[in-house]
Amino acid sequence: MTTHESSWSNGRLSQVHINRTAVHTPGYRTPSTPTMAYFRITLMRSGIGMPAKIQGVLHALGLKKRMTTVYHPVTPSVAGQIMRIKELVDVKEVDKALTKKEIHAARRPDPGYYIERKAGAWNNLEQ
Amino acid sequence: MFGPFRLTNPLSGGLLWKIPWRLSRHQKYRQRQRLRKVDNIIATLDSALAKQGESMKKVERWKEEMPTEAEMLAKDKYTVFDRKVKRYRKGIHKVPKWTRVSQRLNPPGF
């Protein structure tokens, strides 16, 4: 802390100052906190024909087509955006944000079979 | 008399749409579901923010001012105030984009 103070006196207020405020602000959460919560937002009703402001909010949240699902952290600003489009979306609070790939994998139906062994594995069978 | 060029009011007079005067009971049912869905979203936002120790003015104000679906009168669920209509009420299905907008409060006394 003493070094920080000296940097203040030198007039070099840069990163040091920013870090200090970030750590000491009450209620501040770093993004990597394990108790992070997310809004899972799905666009159920299209924004076609709605005012430009509402369509802009949809675009800002990344909702471009119906049935798109996006994840956003639980913050007042995101909550405010959801308030604007509350008639069009479905919102749930979840612990984990899924990536696009994970969403795709979750939607894939059960194939109905399982693989005993790969086609090229005959040598292993004989042994 | 028949066919695509028959003389009917909508075809001969230009814009004439026939919107029924009242909602069907199935339309009313779906309207209630939509109202409930918005109520649920408000509750979700509120609880999620409360868990983080945050709150938001817009959500608080909505909770304070807007009646939930259960609290609303049937009159307010299915009709809206309109100063140009006899007895000052018209069906909510005459509001543009009525399935995608919130319209819960009406002027007091009407």
XYZ file of C-alpha atoms in Angstrom:
237
model
C 0.000 0.000 0.000
C 2.879 2.305 0.702
C 4.069 1.966 -2.880
C 0.606 2.921 -4.051
C 0.686 5.974 -1.899
C 4.044 6.959 -3.345
C 2.721 6.528 -6.858
C -0.097 8.878 -5.907
C 2.307 11.477 -4.698
C 4.231 11.181 -7.952
C 1.027 11.977 -9.797
C 1.019 8.652 -11.711
C -2.556 7.608 -11.112
C -3.303 4.799 -13.469
C -3.870 1.069 -12.986
C -3.017 1.142 -9.311
C -5.871 3.492 -8.565
C -8.381 1.472 -10.610
C -7.445 -1.826 -8.946
C -7.782 -0.347 -5.516
C -11.298 0.930 -6.104
C -12.317 -2.380 -7.653
C -11.207 -4.369 -4.638
C -12.552 -2.080 -1.977
C -15.941 -1.189 -3.421
C -18.569 -2.966 -1.304
C -20.744 -5.403 -3.197
C -18.380 -5.589 -6.122
C -18.182 -8.995 -7.778
C -15.380 -10.147 -9.993
C -16.701 -12.040 -13.030
C -15.021 -15.281 -11.943
C -16.964 -15.590 -8.675
C -18.285 -19.182 -8.373
C -21.764 -17.969 -7.325
C -22.265 -16.301 -10.671
C -25.830 -16.401 -11.938
C -27.094 -15.964 -15.462
C -30.340 -15.142 -17.172
C -31.241 -17.656 -19.836
C -33.240 -15.587 -22.314
C -35.170 -17.184 -25.172
C -36.992 -15.134 -27.787
C -40.482 -16.657 -27.966
C -42.288 -13.925 -29.901
C -40.819 -12.139 -32.880
C -39.904 -8.468 -32.654
C -41.167 -7.793 -36.184
C -43.268 -4.654 -36.320
C -42.284 -3.527 -32.826
C -40.792 -0.051 -32.251
C -37.145 0.431 -33.193
C -36.157 0.768 -29.529
C -37.469 -2.700 -28.706
C -35.880 -4.229 -31.788
C -32.623 -2.534 -30.799
C -32.763 -4.146 -27.351
C -33.329 -7.555 -28.931
C -30.335 -7.037 -31.173
C -28.189 -5.829 -28.280
C -28.965 -8.992 -26.333
C -28.097 -11.107 -29.361
C -31.673 -12.257 -30.044
C -31.893 -12.223 -33.806
C -34.406 -14.960 -34.591
C -37.270 -16.573 -32.730
C -36.258 -19.384 -30.337
C -32.717 -18.028 -30.021
C -31.308 -18.641 -26.543
C -28.683 -16.377 -25.008
C -27.095 -16.204 -21.558
C -26.350 -12.944 -19.802
C -25.090 -12.331 -16.260
C -27.575 -11.211 -13.623
C -27.030 -7.463 -13.455
C -29.397 -4.531 -13.197
C -28.523 -3.417 -16.709
C -29.457 -6.767 -18.227
C -32.593 -6.815 -16.074
C -33.502 -3.420 -17.500
C -33.074 -4.730 -21.018
C -35.309 -7.704 -20.198
C -37.943 -5.320 -18.797
C -38.139 -3.715 -22.234
C -38.828 -6.996 -24.003
C -40.621 -8.945 -21.271
C -43.646 -9.718 -23.473
C -41.475 -11.358 -26.131
C -39.096 -13.558 -24.155
C -38.879 -16.426 -21.720
C -36.470 -15.831 -18.832
C -34.971 -18.277 -16.347
C -32.198 -17.841 -13.825
C -29.451 -20.457 -14.222
C -26.075 -21.097 -12.596
C -24.110 -21.799 -15.727
C -23.982 -20.178 -19.134
C -23.953 -22.754 -21.913
C -21.949 -22.159 -25.049
C -23.534 -22.446 -28.467
C -21.983 -25.895 -28.893
C -23.362 -27.128 -25.575
C -26.854 -25.861 -26.427
C -26.648 -27.702 -29.738
C -25.489 -30.920 -28.038
C -28.305 -30.697 -25.476
C -30.905 -30.398 -28.237
C -29.627 -33.445 -30.122
C -32.002 -36.375 -29.597
C -30.889 -39.773 -28.283
C -29.566 -41.712 -31.316
C -31.174 -44.982 -30.174
C -28.003 -47.082 -30.418
C -24.601 -47.322 -28.800
C -21.254 -48.280 -30.319
C -19.773 -51.597 -29.075
C -16.568 -51.182 -31.024
C -15.272 -49.179 -33.933
C -15.227 -50.743 -37.396
C -11.434 -50.843 -37.611
C -10.980 -52.705 -34.310
C -10.973 -56.345 -35.608
C -7.349 -56.898 -34.621
C -8.160 -56.187 -30.995
C -10.971 -58.761 -31.079
C -8.733 -61.615 -32.210
C -6.146 -61.029 -29.539
C -72.000 -13.664 -57.200
C -69.289 -16.226 -56.557
C -65.598 -16.367 -57.320
C -62.712 -14.012 -56.601
C -64.425 -10.856 -57.925
C -67.688 -11.144 -56.054
C -69.241 -7.955 -54.702
C -68.739 -8.050 -50.975
C -68.199 -5.170 -48.629
C -64.515 -5.886 -47.958
C -63.729 -6.241 -51.667
C -65.712 -3.309 -53.021
C -65.081 -0.815 -50.270
C -61.336 -1.123 -49.796
C -60.225 -1.530 -46.202
C -62.903 -3.265 -44.201
C -61.741 -5.762 -41.633
C -64.141 -7.558 -39.457
C -62.826 -7.898 -35.949
C -65.397 -9.505 -33.647
C -66.803 -7.202 -31.007
C -65.822 -9.464 -28.122
C -63.026 -11.921 -27.396
C -63.747 -15.630 -27.567
C -63.191 -17.591 -24.374
C -60.113 -19.186 -25.891
C -58.672 -15.763 -26.683
C -59.386 -14.739 -23.106
C -57.648 -17.867 -21.840
C -54.541 -17.142 -23.898
C -54.599 -13.507 -22.764
C -54.545 -14.687 -19.134
C -51.601 -16.990 -19.884
C -49.693 -14.090 -21.437
C -50.379 -11.870 -18.420
C -49.160 -14.638 -16.115
C -46.034 -15.131 -18.174
C -45.094 -11.476 -17.744
C -45.801 -11.758 -13.999
C -43.439 -14.735 -13.822
C -40.691 -12.842 -15.630
C -40.993 -9.950 -13.191
C -40.766 -12.414 -10.288
C -37.719 -14.097 -11.845
C -35.933 -10.786 -12.362
C -36.731 -9.668 -8.836
C -35.549 -12.852 -7.123
C -32.415 -13.137 -9.267
C -31.417 -9.558 -8.509
C -32.223 -9.981 -4.815
C -29.880 -12.998 -4.653
C -27.075 -10.824 -5.992
C -27.924 -8.128 -3.475
C -29.090 -5.784 -6.209
C -32.379 -4.168 -7.031
C -33.729 -2.175 -9.910
C -35.999 0.808 -9.948
C -37.983 -0.307 -12.996
C -38.754 -3.715 -11.487
C -39.642 -2.218 -8.104
C -41.931 0.287 -9.744
C -43.664 -2.383 -11.800
C -44.251 -4.500 -8.705
C -45.653 -1.523 -6.857
C -47.904 -0.119 -9.553
C -48.990 -2.989 -11.763
C -51.609 -5.492 -10.618
C -50.797 -9.150 -11.206
C -53.062 -11.303 -13.334
C -54.891 -12.588 -10.251
C -55.438 -9.090 -8.911
C -56.779 -7.643 -12.143
C -60.477 -7.197 -12.783
C -61.913 -9.015 -15.784
C -62.814 -5.604 -17.170
C -59.155 -4.594 -17.243
C -57.904 -7.921 -18.575
C -60.088 -7.999 -21.652
C -61.036 -4.397 -22.384
C -59.267 -1.049 -22.546
C -60.328 2.539 -22.169
C -61.060 4.386 -25.384
C -62.496 7.902 -25.330
C -64.044 7.561 -28.784
C -66.125 4.486 -27.999
C -69.590 4.464 -26.502
C -69.304 3.737 -22.765
C -65.517 4.288 -23.088
C -64.460 0.664 -23.381
C -63.356 -1.481 -26.296
C -62.032 -5.024 -26.520
C -58.314 -5.333 -25.907
C -58.006 -7.249 -29.186
C -58.548 -3.963 -31.036
C -55.246 -2.619 -29.684
C -52.464 -2.880 -32.276
C -50.101 -5.807 -31.492
C -52.175 -6.583 -28.420
C -50.548 -9.963 -27.837
C -47.103 -8.389 -27.563
C -47.745 -5.300 -25.439
C -48.614 -4.792 -21.778
C -51.787 -2.839 -21.152
C -52.912 -3.260 -17.549
C -53.958 0.091 -16.133
C -56.862 2.242 -17.228
C -57.932 5.724 -16.147
C -59.624 5.642 -12.737
C -63.378 5.837 -12.950
C -63.630 4.383 -16.446
